[in-house]
């Protein structure tokens, strides 16, 4: 029997008559990597903003672990374990990589703003912070100032700070955007590795990334669900090919909308 961790029913968002998200029924199964894709303007980011309550839906419902969370605030959603990567990204460029992850751990323990606590009082978090850095291949960068990290490594640090919040559902918004091939490969493998025991919902443009790690793909177009299934299924769907390629010939392999 399937087990949905996140589900939306007829989720809709209108902006002064423009329907950005139109009756979306989304079902994310526990333990999967679920990709949300679509051409530019398809409503992907708006959908993410609705799920994390940075926007209030015009109509429809959002359920997390079977509980209706439609009326909850962003902080309540985060406490339930729905964590979006940018919410707790490494925003302290003049702190070390280790210190950034430790702040993520402080947030989880409720000590977020206790910056006056002594270093020794926070030492119990250091071991876990180093474990998280090792998990994202940043162990050797622990003492480096964050501003000195290459772009791809900064995105890895963002994932580490997200993991520090112990998410049950991780939302990753275009994690490989702006990266070269080497960094894309590294982050792709990293996402696959950290997905064990977790559920990931990601917006991603790079079809090579999606084809290699996504279990399920939902395709949006003009704010509505166009297709859903695994990569083989959606890549051959005529409506998906039309939306991506402007043609019904061939597949969407390698498309970068």
Coordinates of C-alpha atoms in Angstrom, one line a residue:
X1 CA 0.0 0.0 0.0
X2 CA 1.4 3.4 -0.9
X3 CA 2.3 5.9 1.8
X4 CA 2.0 9.6 0.9
X5 CA 4.0 12.0 3.1
X6 CA 2.7 15.0 1.3
X7 CA -0.5 15.5 -0.7
X8 CA -2.3 18.4 -2.2
X9 CA -5.8 18.5 -3.4
X10 CA -7.0 21.0 -6.0
X11 CA -4.2 23.4 -4.9
X12 CA -4.8 26.8 -6.6
X13 CA -3.1 30.2 -6.5
X14 CA -4.4 33.3 -8.3
X15 CA -2.7 36.7 -8.6
X16 CA -5.2 39.3 -9.7
X17 CA -6.9 37.0 -12.1
X18 CA -3.8 35.2 -13.3
X19 CA -3.9 31.5 -12.2
X20 CA -0.3 30.5 -11.4
X21 CA -1.2 27.2 -9.9
X22 CA -4.4 25.6 -11.1
X23 CA -6.0 22.7 -9.3
X24 CA -2.8 20.8 -8.6
X25 CA -3.2 17.3 -7.1
X26 CA 0.3 16.3 -6.0
X27 CA 1.2 13.1 -4.1
X28 CA 4.7 12.6 -2.8
X29 CA 5.5 9.0 -1.6
X30 CA 7.5 8.5 1.6
X31 CA 11.2 7.7 0.9
X32 CA 11.2 8.9 -2.7
X33 CA 13.0 11.6 -4.7
X34 CA 10.2 13.4 -6.4
X35 CA 11.0 16.0 -9.1
X36 CA 8.7 18.9 -10.0
X37 CA 9.6 20.0 -13.5
X38 CA 8.1 22.1 -16.3
X39 CA 8.9 24.9 -18.7
X40 CA 9.6 28.4 -17.4
X41 CA 6.4 29.9 -16.0
X42 CA 4.9 26.5 -15.3
X43 CA 4.2 27.4 -11.6
X44 CA 6.9 25.3 -10.0
X45 CA 8.3 27.9 -7.6
X46 CA 4.8 29.2 -6.8
X47 CA 3.9 25.6 -5.9
X48 CA 7.0 25.4 -3.6
X49 CA 6.0 28.7 -2.0
X50 CA 2.5 27.3 -1.3
X51 CA 3.8 24.1 0.2
X52 CA 6.0 26.0 2.7
X53 CA 3.3 28.7 3.3
X54 CA 5.4 31.6 2.0
X55 CA 2.2 32.1 -0.1
X56 CA -1.4 31.3 1.0
X57 CA -3.4 29.3 -1.5
X58 CA -6.5 30.8 -3.1
X59 CA -8.2 27.4 -2.7
X60 CA -7.3 23.8 -2.2
X61 CA -5.7 21.8 0.6
X62 CA -2.2 20.6 1.7
X63 CA -1.7 17.5 3.8
X64 CA 1.5 16.4 5.5
X65 CA 1.5 12.9 7.1
X66 CA -2.3 12.9 6.7
X67 CA -2.7 16.2 8.7
X68 CA -4.3 19.2 7.0
X69 CA -1.6 22.0 7.2
X70 CA -3.2 24.4 4.8
X71 CA -3.7 27.1 7.5
X72 CA -0.4 26.8 9.2
X73 CA 2.4 29.3 9.2
X74 CA 5.9 28.7 7.7
X75 CA 7.5 28.2 11.2
X76 CA 4.8 25.6 12.0
X77 CA 5.5 23.8 8.8
X78 CA 9.2 23.8 9.5
X79 CA 8.7 22.4 13.0
X80 CA 6.8 19.5 11.4
X81 CA 9.9 18.6 9.5
X82 CA 9.2 20.2 6.1
X83 CA 12.4 22.1 5.4
X84 CA 13.2 24.1 2.3
X85 CA 16.9 24.5 1.5
X86 CA 17.0 28.3 1.2
X87 CA 15.2 28.8 4.5
X88 CA 18.3 27.9 6.5
X89 CA 21.0 28.4 3.9
X90 CA 24.5 29.5 4.9
X91 CA 23.8 33.2 5.3
X92 CA 26.9 33.9 7.4
X93 CA 29.8 34.3 4.9
X94 CA 32.2 35.5 7.5
X95 CA 31.7 32.4 9.8
X96 CA 33.5 29.1 9.1
X97 CA 31.8 26.2 7.4
X98 CA 31.6 24.4 10.7
X99 CA 30.0 27.3 12.5
X100 CA 27.3 27.6 9.8
X101 CA 26.3 24.0 10.3
X102 CA 26.4 24.4 14.1
X103 CA 24.0 27.3 13.8
X104 CA 21.6 25.0 11.9
X105 CA 21.9 22.5 14.8
X106 CA 21.2 25.3 17.3
X107 CA 18.0 26.1 15.5
X108 CA 16.9 22.5 15.9
X109 CA 17.6 22.6 19.7
X110 CA 15.9 25.9 20.2
X111 CA 19.2 27.7 20.9
X112 CA 19.1 29.7 17.7
X113 CA 19.7 33.1 19.1
X114 CA 21.8 32.3 22.1
X115 CA 24.9 33.7 20.5
X116 CA 26.2 34.7 23.9
X117 CA 26.6 31.1 25.0
X118 CA 30.3 30.2 25.4
X119 CA 32.1 28.1 22.9
X120 CA 32.3 25.3 25.4
X121 CA 28.6 25.3 25.9
X122 CA 28.2 24.6 22.2
X123 CA 30.9 22.0 22.0
X124 CA 28.4 19.1 22.2
X125 CA 27.1 20.2 18.8
X126 CA 30.5 20.1 17.1
X127 CA 30.7 16.4 16.7
X128 CA 27.3 16.2 14.9
X129 CA 28.3 19.2 12.8
X130 CA 31.5 17.5 11.7
X131 CA 29.5 14.3 10.9
X132 CA 27.2 16.4 8.6
X133 CA 30.1 18.0 6.9
X134 CA 31.6 14.6 6.2
X135 CA 28.3 13.5 4.8
X136 CA 28.4 16.2 2.2
X137 CA 32.2 15.9 1.5
X138 CA 33.0 19.1 3.3
X139 CA 35.0 17.7 6.2
X140 CA 38.3 19.1 5.0
X141 CA 36.6 22.6 4.6
X142 CA 35.4 22.8 8.3
X143 CA 37.6 25.7 9.3
X144 CA 37.4 27.6 6.0
X145 CA 35.5 30.9 5.9
X146 CA 32.2 30.3 4.0
X147 CA 32.8 33.2 1.6
X148 CA 35.9 31.4 0.3
X149 CA 34.0 28.3 -0.8
X150 CA 33.5 27.6 -4.5
X151 CA 29.9 27.9 -5.6
X152 CA 29.2 24.2 -5.8
X153 CA 30.7 23.7 -2.3
X154 CA 28.4 26.4 -1.0
X155 CA 25.4 24.5 -2.3
X156 CA 26.7 21.4 -0.5
X157 CA 26.9 23.5 2.7
X158 CA 23.3 24.6 2.2
X159 CA 22.3 20.9 2.1
X160 CA 24.3 20.3 5.2
X161 CA 22.6 23.1 7.1
X162 CA 19.2 21.7 5.9
X163 CA 20.1 18.3 7.2
X164 CA 21.0 19.9 10.5
X165 CA 17.3 20.6 10.9
X166 CA 16.6 16.8 10.6
X167 CA 14.0 17.2 7.9
X168 CA 11.4 14.5 7.2
X169 CA 10.7 16.1 3.9
X170 CA 13.5 18.2 2.1
X171 CA 12.5 20.7 -0.5
X172 CA 15.3 21.5 -2.8
X173 CA 14.8 24.4 -5.2
X174 CA 17.0 24.0 -8.3
X175 CA 20.0 22.6 -6.4
X176 CA 22.3 22.4 -9.5
X177 CA 21.4 25.8 -11.0
X178 CA 24.4 27.7 -12.3
X179 CA 26.9 24.9 -11.9
X180 CA 29.5 23.4 -14.2
X181 CA 29.4 19.7 -15.1
X182 CA 31.7 18.6 -12.3
X183 CA 29.7 20.4 -9.6
X184 CA 26.4 19.1 -11.0
X185 CA 27.7 15.5 -10.8
X186 CA 28.9 16.0 -7.3
X187 CA 25.6 17.5 -6.0
X188 CA 23.6 14.9 -7.9
X189 CA 25.4 12.1 -6.1
X190 CA 25.1 14.0 -2.8
X191 CA 21.4 14.3 -3.1
X192 CA 21.1 10.6 -3.9
X193 CA 23.2 9.8 -0.8
X194 CA 21.4 12.0 1.7
X195 CA 18.0 10.8 0.4
X196 CA 18.4 7.5 2.2
X197 CA 15.8 7.5 5.0
X198 CA 14.3 10.8 3.8
X199 CA 11.9 12.1 1.3
X200 CA 13.0 14.8 -1.2
X201 CA 10.9 17.0 -3.4
X202 CA 13.0 19.0 -5.8
X203 CA 12.5 21.6 -8.6
X204 CA 15.2 21.0 -11.1
X205 CA 15.8 22.0 -14.7
X206 CA 18.6 19.7 -15.6
X207 CA 17.0 16.6 -17.2
X208 CA 20.2 14.6 -16.9
X209 CA 20.0 15.0 -13.1
X210 CA 16.3 14.2 -13.0
X211 CA 16.7 11.1 -15.2
X212 CA 19.4 9.7 -12.9
X213 CA 18.0 10.2 -9.4
X214 CA 14.2 10.9 -9.5
X215 CA 11.8 8.1 -8.6
X216 CA 8.7 10.0 -9.6
X217 CA 8.3 13.2 -11.8
X218 CA 5.4 15.6 -11.9
X219 CA 5.3 17.8 -14.9
X220 CA 3.6 21.2 -14.6
X221 CA 2.6 23.4 -17.5
X222 CA 0.6 26.7 -17.2
X223 CA 0.1 25.9 -13.5
X224 CA -1.5 22.5 -14.0
X225 CA -0.3 18.9 -13.8
X226 CA 0.5 17.7 -17.3
X227 CA 1.8 14.3 -16.5
X228 CA 3.2 12.2 -13.7
X229 CA 5.3 9.0 -13.6
X230 CA 8.8 7.8 -13.8
X231 CA 11.3 9.3 -16.3
X232 CA 10.6 6.8 -19.0
X233 CA 6.9 7.4 -18.8
X234 CA 6.9 11.2 -18.8
X235 CA 9.7 11.6 -21.3
X236 CA 7.5 9.8 -23.9
X237 CA 4.3 11.6 -23.0
X238 CA 3.1 13.5 -26.1
X239 CA 1.8 16.5 -24.2
X240 CA 5.1 16.7 -22.2
X241 CA 7.2 16.6 -25.4
X242 CA 4.9 19.4 -26.9
X243 CA 5.4 21.5 -23.8
X244 CA 9.2 21.1 -23.7
X245 CA 10.2 20.8 -27.3
X246 CA 7.3 22.2 -29.3
X247 CA 7.1 18.9 -31.1
X248 CA 5.7 15.4 -30.7
X249 CA 8.7 13.9 -32.4
X250 CA 11.4 12.3 -30.3
X251 CA 11.9 12.5 -26.5
X252 CA 12.7 15.3 -24.1
X253 CA 16.1 13.7 -23.3
X254 CA 18.6 16.4 -22.5
X255 CA 16.0 19.2 -22.5
X256 CA 16.9 22.2 -20.4
X257 CA 13.8 24.4 -20.3

